[in-house]
């Protein structure tokens, strides 16, 4: 069963049954709450980035360079990475692909499209999220996003929803609860909060709001969750 380890903000490492190791939205060395540094991540086969902002992308290119991992992200982000000598698998919103480790589909997000490190701005992208089928479980990492009616399209298709609750840059707790109502996941993992003062939130408050709608799994950096 796929094993998810949280590292703060929106960063996860995932290990599937076949031993494939994924990193989602790598933010290690400058992440004030991460339990590990980039050098401690170990073997990585694929790096998945929902969008190009610093706190989701800053360690992606170095991590791919250091581990030989393949970058999975939007066409623009992968194109930017290729200018830095990194191989990637370009995708885009609404498209899915059957990777050796499982299926990944990019989902819609409403957020900013700047790509960290792209000083020209020519690789500015549409941000997204990932719906991943891993070892028989359906895991949705929403990325950074506002509450979207489009999330209703995910109803009945998600076992574990990873949703931002930090407010200010993304959904806050109240909107994230509405997202839970749209998606109806079995488990929800709140992320993108308490990394900085601007996104301070009480995950217990969020859990209270969710109530009986889903099981809320509050993870601390370093915690492991098996769906
Ligand atoms: Ni962002
Ligand atoms: Mn962010």
PDB file of C-alpha atoms and ligand atoms in Angstrom:
ATOM      1  CA  UNK A   1       0.000   0.000   0.000  1.00  0.00           C
ATOM      2  CA  UNK A   2       1.348   3.437  -0.939  1.00  0.00           C
ATOM      3  CA  UNK A   3       3.026   5.088   2.031  1.00  0.00           C
ATOM      4  CA  UNK A   4       2.780   8.884   2.350  1.00  0.00           C
ATOM      5  CA  UNK A   5       5.229  10.885   4.461  1.00  0.00           C
ATOM      6  CA  UNK A   6       4.473  14.558   5.109  1.00  0.00           C
ATOM      7  CA  UNK A   7       7.299  17.106   5.280  1.00  0.00           C
ATOM      8  CA  UNK A   8       5.412  20.340   5.979  1.00  0.00           C
ATOM      9  CA  UNK A   9       3.708  22.913   3.705  1.00  0.00           C
ATOM     10  CA  UNK A  10       2.538  20.748   0.743  1.00  0.00           C
ATOM     11  CA  UNK A  11       5.498  18.384   0.475  1.00  0.00           C
ATOM     12  CA  UNK A  12       5.097  14.604   0.543  1.00  0.00           C
ATOM     13  CA  UNK A  13       7.311  11.682  -0.231  1.00  0.00           C
ATOM     14  CA  UNK A  14       5.381   8.635  -1.427  1.00  0.00           C
ATOM     15  CA  UNK A  15       6.601   5.060  -1.686  1.00  0.00           C
ATOM     16  CA  UNK A  16       4.529   2.578  -3.682  1.00  0.00           C
ATOM     17  CA  UNK A  17       4.443  -1.212  -3.337  1.00  0.00           C
ATOM     18  CA  UNK A  18       6.849  -1.687  -6.228  1.00  0.00           C
ATOM     19  CA  UNK A  19       9.440   0.488  -4.461  1.00  0.00           C
ATOM     20  CA  UNK A  20       8.931   3.586  -6.622  1.00  0.00           C
ATOM     21  CA  UNK A  21       9.605   6.782  -4.689  1.00  0.00           C
ATOM     22  CA  UNK A  22       7.791  10.000  -5.579  1.00  0.00           C
ATOM     23  CA  UNK A  23       8.225  13.478  -4.164  1.00  0.00           C
ATOM     24  CA  UNK A  24       5.314  15.907  -4.483  1.00  0.00           C
ATOM     25  CA  UNK A  25       5.960  19.676  -4.350  1.00  0.00           C
ATOM     26  CA  UNK A  26       9.503  19.459  -2.928  1.00  0.00           C
ATOM     27  CA  UNK A  27      10.224  22.217  -0.384  1.00  0.00           C
ATOM     28  CA  UNK A  28      12.901  21.054   2.009  1.00  0.00           C
ATOM     29  CA  UNK A  29      15.964  23.215   2.607  1.00  0.00           C
ATOM     30  CA  UNK A  30      14.202  26.586   3.056  1.00  0.00           C
ATOM     31  CA  UNK A  31      11.055  25.102   4.579  1.00  0.00           C
ATOM     32  CA  UNK A  32      11.026  26.253   8.219  1.00  0.00           C
ATOM     33  CA  UNK A  33       8.944  23.244   9.313  1.00  0.00           C
ATOM     34  CA  UNK A  34      10.422  20.415   7.219  1.00  0.00           C
ATOM     35  CA  UNK A  35      11.707  17.423   9.183  1.00  0.00           C
ATOM     36  CA  UNK A  36      14.441  16.694   6.621  1.00  0.00           C
ATOM     37  CA  UNK A  37      16.764  18.440   4.182  1.00  0.00           C
ATOM     38  CA  UNK A  38      16.884  17.746   0.478  1.00  0.00           C
ATOM     39  CA  UNK A  39      20.089  15.753   0.913  1.00  0.00           C
ATOM     40  CA  UNK A  40      18.234  13.349   3.243  1.00  0.00           C
ATOM     41  CA  UNK A  41      15.454  12.466   0.788  1.00  0.00           C
ATOM     42  CA  UNK A  42      17.378   9.512  -0.674  1.00  0.00           C
ATOM     43  CA  UNK A  43      16.305   7.683  -3.834  1.00  0.00           C
ATOM     44  CA  UNK A  44      13.747   9.521  -5.939  1.00  0.00           C
ATOM     45  CA  UNK A  45      12.217   8.230  -9.171  1.00  0.00           C
ATOM     46  CA  UNK A  46       9.719  11.000  -9.942  1.00  0.00           C
ATOM     47  CA  UNK A  47       9.185  14.572  -8.745  1.00  0.00           C
ATOM     48  CA  UNK A  48       5.640  15.920  -9.176  1.00  0.00           C
ATOM     49  CA  UNK A  49       4.998  19.666  -9.048  1.00  0.00           C
ATOM     50  CA  UNK A  50       1.491  21.113  -8.902  1.00  0.00           C
ATOM     51  CA  UNK A  51       2.738  24.581  -9.831  1.00  0.00           C
ATOM     52  CA  UNK A  52       5.866  26.700 -10.044  1.00  0.00           C
ATOM     53  CA  UNK A  53       5.779  28.736  -6.866  1.00  0.00           C
ATOM     54  CA  UNK A  54       8.861  28.756  -4.648  1.00  0.00           C
ATOM     55  CA  UNK A  55       7.311  26.712  -1.836  1.00  0.00           C
ATOM     56  CA  UNK A  56       6.402  23.877  -4.254  1.00  0.00           C
ATOM     57  CA  UNK A  57       9.167  23.995  -6.822  1.00  0.00           C
ATOM     58  CA  UNK A  58      12.379  25.442  -5.376  1.00  0.00           C
ATOM     59  CA  UNK A  59      13.922  22.024  -4.673  1.00  0.00           C
ATOM     60  CA  UNK A  60      12.503  20.283  -7.771  1.00  0.00           C
ATOM     61  CA  UNK A  61      15.296  20.956 -10.249  1.00  0.00           C
ATOM     62  CA  UNK A  62      18.145  20.336  -7.755  1.00  0.00           C
ATOM     63  CA  UNK A  63      16.407  17.144  -6.569  1.00  0.00           C
ATOM     64  CA  UNK A  64      16.015  15.855 -10.130  1.00  0.00           C
ATOM     65  CA  UNK A  65      19.648  16.736 -10.844  1.00  0.00           C
ATOM     66  CA  UNK A  66      20.931  15.013  -7.709  1.00  0.00           C
ATOM     67  CA  UNK A  67      18.792  11.862  -7.965  1.00  0.00           C
ATOM     68  CA  UNK A  68      18.142  11.454 -11.691  1.00  0.00           C
ATOM     69  CA  UNK A  69      14.399  11.657 -11.029  1.00  0.00           C
ATOM     70  CA  UNK A  70      11.937  12.527 -13.805  1.00  0.00           C
ATOM     71  CA  UNK A  71       9.913  15.721 -13.335  1.00  0.00           C
ATOM     72  CA  UNK A  72       6.142  15.436 -13.842  1.00  0.00           C
ATOM     73  CA  UNK A  73       4.374  18.779 -14.178  1.00  0.00           C
ATOM     74  CA  UNK A  74       2.705  21.118 -16.636  1.00  0.00           C
ATOM     75  CA  UNK A  75       4.162  21.545 -20.113  1.00  0.00           C
ATOM     76  CA  UNK A  76       5.511  25.007 -19.234  1.00  0.00           C
ATOM     77  CA  UNK A  77       7.210  23.914 -16.008  1.00  0.00           C
ATOM     78  CA  UNK A  78       8.785  20.888 -17.670  1.00  0.00           C
ATOM     79  CA  UNK A  79       9.895  23.111 -20.563  1.00  0.00           C
ATOM     80  CA  UNK A  80      11.560  25.456 -18.080  1.00  0.00           C
ATOM     81  CA  UNK A  81      13.249  22.525 -16.330  1.00  0.00           C
ATOM     82  CA  UNK A  82      14.565  21.312 -19.691  1.00  0.00           C
ATOM     83  CA  UNK A  83      16.364  24.652 -20.097  1.00  0.00           C
ATOM     84  CA  UNK A  84      18.106  23.725 -16.832  1.00  0.00           C
ATOM     85  CA  UNK A  85      19.135  20.306 -18.161  1.00  0.00           C
ATOM     86  CA  UNK A  86      16.368  18.299 -16.466  1.00  0.00           C
ATOM     87  CA  UNK A  87      14.292  15.609 -18.197  1.00  0.00           C
ATOM     88  CA  UNK A  88      10.608  15.655 -17.575  1.00  0.00           C
ATOM     89  CA  UNK A  89       7.217  14.312 -18.514  1.00  0.00           C
ATOM     90  CA  UNK A  90       4.971  17.216 -19.558  1.00  0.00           C
ATOM     91  CA  UNK A  91       1.239  17.028 -18.874  1.00  0.00           C
ATOM     92  CA  UNK A  92      -1.612  19.465 -18.591  1.00  0.00           C
ATOM     93  CA  UNK A  93      -4.885  20.089 -16.831  1.00  0.00           C
ATOM     94  CA  UNK A  94      -7.453  17.395 -17.545  1.00  0.00           C
ATOM     95  CA  UNK A  95      -4.909  14.962 -18.956  1.00  0.00           C
ATOM     96  CA  UNK A  96      -3.892  11.686 -17.372  1.00  0.00           C
ATOM     97  CA  UNK A  97      -1.100   9.206 -18.044  1.00  0.00           C
ATOM     98  CA  UNK A  98      -0.405   5.635 -16.954  1.00  0.00           C
ATOM     99  CA  UNK A  99       3.054   5.748 -15.407  1.00  0.00           C
ATOM    100  CA  UNK A 100       4.765   2.499 -14.358  1.00  0.00           C
ATOM    101  CA  UNK A 101       3.838   3.265 -10.724  1.00  0.00           C
ATOM    102  CA  UNK A 102       0.210   4.249 -11.396  1.00  0.00           C
ATOM    103  CA  UNK A 103      -2.049   6.722 -13.153  1.00  0.00           C
ATOM    104  CA  UNK A 104      -1.647  10.474 -12.654  1.00  0.00           C
ATOM    105  CA  UNK A 105      -4.193  13.012 -13.858  1.00  0.00           C
ATOM    106  CA  UNK A 106      -3.734  16.763 -13.602  1.00  0.00           C
ATOM    107  CA  UNK A 107      -6.678  18.597 -12.073  1.00  0.00           C
ATOM    108  CA  UNK A 108      -7.736  22.231 -12.172  1.00  0.00           C
ATOM    109  CA  UNK A 109      -6.600  24.763  -9.597  1.00  0.00           C
ATOM    110  CA  UNK A 110      -7.241  28.490  -9.331  1.00  0.00           C
ATOM    111  CA  UNK A 111      -4.000  30.166  -8.293  1.00  0.00           C
ATOM    112  CA  UNK A 112      -0.898  31.964  -9.635  1.00  0.00           C
ATOM    113  CA  UNK A 113       1.180  30.664 -12.499  1.00  0.00           C
ATOM    114  CA  UNK A 114       4.649  32.156 -11.981  1.00  0.00           C
ATOM    115  CA  UNK A 115       7.518  29.668 -12.208  1.00  0.00           C
ATOM    116  CA  UNK A 116      10.251  30.222  -9.637  1.00  0.00           C
ATOM    117  CA  UNK A 117      13.585  30.825 -11.365  1.00  0.00           C
ATOM    118  CA  UNK A 118      12.036  31.800 -14.706  1.00  0.00           C
ATOM    119  CA  UNK A 119      13.287  35.378 -14.853  1.00  0.00           C
ATOM    120  CA  UNK A 120      11.848  35.890 -18.342  1.00  0.00           C
ATOM    121  CA  UNK A 121       8.283  34.944 -17.401  1.00  0.00           C
ATOM    122  CA  UNK A 122       7.958  32.991 -20.646  1.00  0.00           C
ATOM    123  CA  UNK A 123       7.189  29.723 -18.812  1.00  0.00           C
ATOM    124  CA  UNK A 124       4.337  31.096 -16.676  1.00  0.00           C
ATOM    125  CA  UNK A 125       1.825  28.256 -16.412  1.00  0.00           C
ATOM    126  CA  UNK A 126      -1.641  27.241 -15.319  1.00  0.00           C
ATOM    127  CA  UNK A 127      -1.382  25.750 -11.823  1.00  0.00           C
ATOM    128  CA  UNK A 128      -2.918  22.360 -11.107  1.00  0.00           C
ATOM    129  CA  UNK A 129      -3.300  19.441  -8.768  1.00  0.00           C
ATOM    130  CA  UNK A 130      -2.821  15.690  -9.093  1.00  0.00           C
ATOM    131  CA  UNK A 131      -5.278  12.809  -8.902  1.00  0.00           C
ATOM    132  CA  UNK A 132      -3.095   9.744  -8.440  1.00  0.00           C
ATOM    133  CA  UNK A 133      -4.048   6.068  -8.527  1.00  0.00           C
ATOM    134  CA  UNK A 134      -1.466   4.355  -6.348  1.00  0.00           C
ATOM    135  CA  UNK A 135      -1.717   0.715  -5.247  1.00  0.00           C
ATOM    136  CA  UNK A 136      -5.495   0.750  -5.566  1.00  0.00           C
ATOM    137  CA  UNK A 137      -5.988   4.024  -3.665  1.00  0.00           C
ATOM    138  CA  UNK A 138      -7.043   7.306  -5.203  1.00  0.00           C
ATOM    139  CA  UNK A 139      -5.120  10.234  -3.761  1.00  0.00           C
ATOM    140  CA  UNK A 140      -5.901  13.836  -4.697  1.00  0.00           C
ATOM    141  CA  UNK A 141      -3.268  16.501  -3.993  1.00  0.00           C
ATOM    142  CA  UNK A 142      -5.067  19.770  -4.696  1.00  0.00           C
ATOM    143  CA  UNK A 143      -1.956  21.956  -4.903  1.00  0.00           C
ATOM    144  CA  UNK A 144      -2.586  25.598  -4.070  1.00  0.00           C
ATOM    145  CA  UNK A 145      -6.106  26.589  -5.022  1.00  0.00           C
ATOM    146  CA  UNK A 146      -9.230  28.493  -4.237  1.00  0.00           C
ATOM    147  CA  UNK A 147     -12.424  26.563  -3.653  1.00  0.00           C
ATOM    148  CA  UNK A 148     -13.598  25.470  -7.104  1.00  0.00           C
ATOM    149  CA  UNK A 149     -16.962  24.187  -8.262  1.00  0.00           C
ATOM    150  CA  UNK A 150     -14.872  21.912 -10.522  1.00  0.00           C
ATOM    151  CA  UNK A 151     -14.053  19.904  -7.404  1.00  0.00           C
ATOM    152  CA  UNK A 152     -17.551  18.443  -7.694  1.00  0.00           C
ATOM    153  CA  UNK A 153     -16.206  16.476 -10.666  1.00  0.00           C
ATOM    154  CA  UNK A 154     -14.028  14.554  -8.208  1.00  0.00           C
ATOM    155  CA  UNK A 155     -16.969  13.318  -6.140  1.00  0.00           C
ATOM    156  CA  UNK A 156     -16.740   9.582  -5.633  1.00  0.00           C
ATOM    157  CA  UNK A 157     -13.297   9.430  -7.253  1.00  0.00           C
ATOM    158  CA  UNK A 158     -11.077  10.200  -4.240  1.00  0.00           C
ATOM    159  CA  UNK A 159     -10.116   8.111  -1.211  1.00  0.00           C
ATOM    160  CA  UNK A 160      -7.669  10.620   0.290  1.00  0.00           C
ATOM    161  CA  UNK A 161      -7.892  14.371  -0.358  1.00  0.00           C
ATOM    162  CA  UNK A 162      -4.888  16.562   0.468  1.00  0.00           C
ATOM    163  CA  UNK A 163      -6.302  20.097   0.749  1.00  0.00           C
ATOM    164  CA  UNK A 164      -4.782  23.479   1.636  1.00  0.00           C
ATOM    165  CA  UNK A 165      -6.384  25.186   4.644  1.00  0.00           C
ATOM    166  CA  UNK A 166      -3.942  28.057   5.266  1.00  0.00           C
ATOM    167  CA  UNK A 167      -6.132  30.857   3.916  1.00  0.00           C
ATOM    168  CA  UNK A 168      -4.539  34.038   2.510  1.00  0.00           C
ATOM    169  CA  UNK A 169      -2.932  32.305  -0.530  1.00  0.00           C
ATOM    170  CA  UNK A 170      -5.382  29.376  -0.824  1.00  0.00           C
ATOM    171  CA  UNK A 171      -8.624  28.069   0.636  1.00  0.00           C
ATOM    172  CA  UNK A 172      -9.045  28.634   4.328  1.00  0.00           C
ATOM    173  CA  UNK A 173     -10.682  26.114   6.666  1.00  0.00           C
ATOM    174  CA  UNK A 174     -14.271  27.090   5.839  1.00  0.00           C
ATOM    175  CA  UNK A 175     -13.784  26.803   2.059  1.00  0.00           C
ATOM    176  CA  UNK A 176     -11.783  23.592   2.487  1.00  0.00           C
ATOM    177  CA  UNK A 177     -14.782  22.117   4.317  1.00  0.00           C
ATOM    178  CA  UNK A 178     -16.930  22.993   1.303  1.00  0.00           C
ATOM    179  CA  UNK A 179     -14.349  21.222  -0.868  1.00  0.00           C
ATOM    180  CA  UNK A 180     -14.734  18.139   1.345  1.00  0.00           C
ATOM    181  CA  UNK A 181     -18.484  18.374   0.759  1.00  0.00           C
ATOM    182  CA  UNK A 182     -17.923  18.503  -3.014  1.00  0.00           C
ATOM    183  CA  UNK A 183     -15.370  15.677  -3.176  1.00  0.00           C
ATOM    184  CA  UNK A 184     -16.642  13.359  -0.423  1.00  0.00           C
ATOM    185  CA  UNK A 185     -13.275  11.706   0.259  1.00  0.00           C
ATOM    186  CA  UNK A 186     -12.910   9.038   2.932  1.00  0.00           C
ATOM    187  CA  UNK A 187      -9.898  10.834   4.445  1.00  0.00           C
ATOM    188  CA  UNK A 188      -8.778  14.453   4.267  1.00  0.00           C
ATOM    189  CA  UNK A 189      -5.258  15.671   5.077  1.00  0.00           C
ATOM    190  CA  UNK A 190      -4.989  19.443   5.683  1.00  0.00           C
ATOM    191  CA  UNK A 191      -1.807  21.099   4.379  1.00  0.00           C
ATOM    192  CA  UNK A 192      -0.324  24.512   3.526  1.00  0.00           C
ATOM    193  CA  UNK A 193      -0.710  26.018   7.009  1.00  0.00           C
ATOM    194  CA  UNK A 194       1.515  26.962   9.971  1.00  0.00           C
ATOM    195  CA  UNK A 195       4.629  27.261   7.833  1.00  0.00           C
ATOM    196  CA  UNK A 196       4.642  31.044   8.260  1.00  0.00           C
ATOM    197  CA  UNK A 197       2.549  33.513  10.335  1.00  0.00           C
ATOM    198  CA  UNK A 198       0.513  34.511   7.239  1.00  0.00           C
ATOM    199  CA  UNK A 199      -1.004  31.033   7.024  1.00  0.00           C
ATOM    200  CA  UNK A 200      -1.462  30.198  10.701  1.00  0.00           C
ATOM    201  CA  UNK A 201      -4.441  27.909  11.224  1.00  0.00           C
ATOM    202  CA  UNK A 202      -5.735  25.470  13.811  1.00  0.00           C
ATOM    203  CA  UNK A 203      -6.176  22.058  12.144  1.00  0.00           C
ATOM    204  CA  UNK A 204      -8.366  21.041  15.091  1.00  0.00           C
ATOM    205  CA  UNK A 205     -10.820  23.785  14.125  1.00  0.00           C
ATOM    206  CA  UNK A 206     -10.822  22.436  10.557  1.00  0.00           C
ATOM    207  CA  UNK A 207     -11.396  18.896  11.851  1.00  0.00           C
ATOM    208  CA  UNK A 208     -14.335  20.115  13.946  1.00  0.00           C
ATOM    209  CA  UNK A 209     -15.874  21.796  10.896  1.00  0.00           C
ATOM    210  CA  UNK A 210     -15.457  18.631   8.798  1.00  0.00           C
ATOM    211  CA  UNK A 211     -17.181  16.620  11.508  1.00  0.00           C
ATOM    212  CA  UNK A 212     -18.633  13.358  10.217  1.00  0.00           C
ATOM    213  CA  UNK A 213     -18.100  14.216   6.533  1.00  0.00           C
ATOM    214  CA  UNK A 214     -14.657  12.574   6.416  1.00  0.00           C
ATOM    215  CA  UNK A 215     -11.863  11.350   8.643  1.00  0.00           C
ATOM    216  CA  UNK A 216      -9.370  14.190   9.158  1.00  0.00           C
ATOM    217  CA  UNK A 217      -5.767  13.033   9.337  1.00  0.00           C
ATOM    218  CA  UNK A 218      -3.692  15.856  10.848  1.00  0.00           C
ATOM    219  CA  UNK A 219      -0.060  15.144   9.978  1.00  0.00           C
ATOM    220  CA  UNK A 220       3.032  16.683  11.538  1.00  0.00           C
ATOM    221  CA  UNK A 221       6.233  16.890   9.469  1.00  0.00           C
ATOM    222  CA  UNK A 222       7.755  13.407   9.529  1.00  0.00           C
ATOM    223  CA  UNK A 223       4.418  11.623  10.050  1.00  0.00           C
ATOM    224  CA  UNK A 224       3.600   8.658   7.830  1.00  0.00           C
ATOM    225  CA  UNK A 225       0.129   7.792   6.577  1.00  0.00           C
ATOM    226  CA  UNK A 226      -0.928   4.629   4.744  1.00  0.00           C
ATOM    227  CA  UNK A 227      -4.359   5.081   3.102  1.00  0.00           C
TER     228      UNK A 227
HETATM  229 NI1  LIG B   1       1.438  28.731  -4.732  1.00  0.00          NI
HETATM  230 MN1  LIG B   2       2.099  27.534  -1.808  1.00  0.00          MN
END
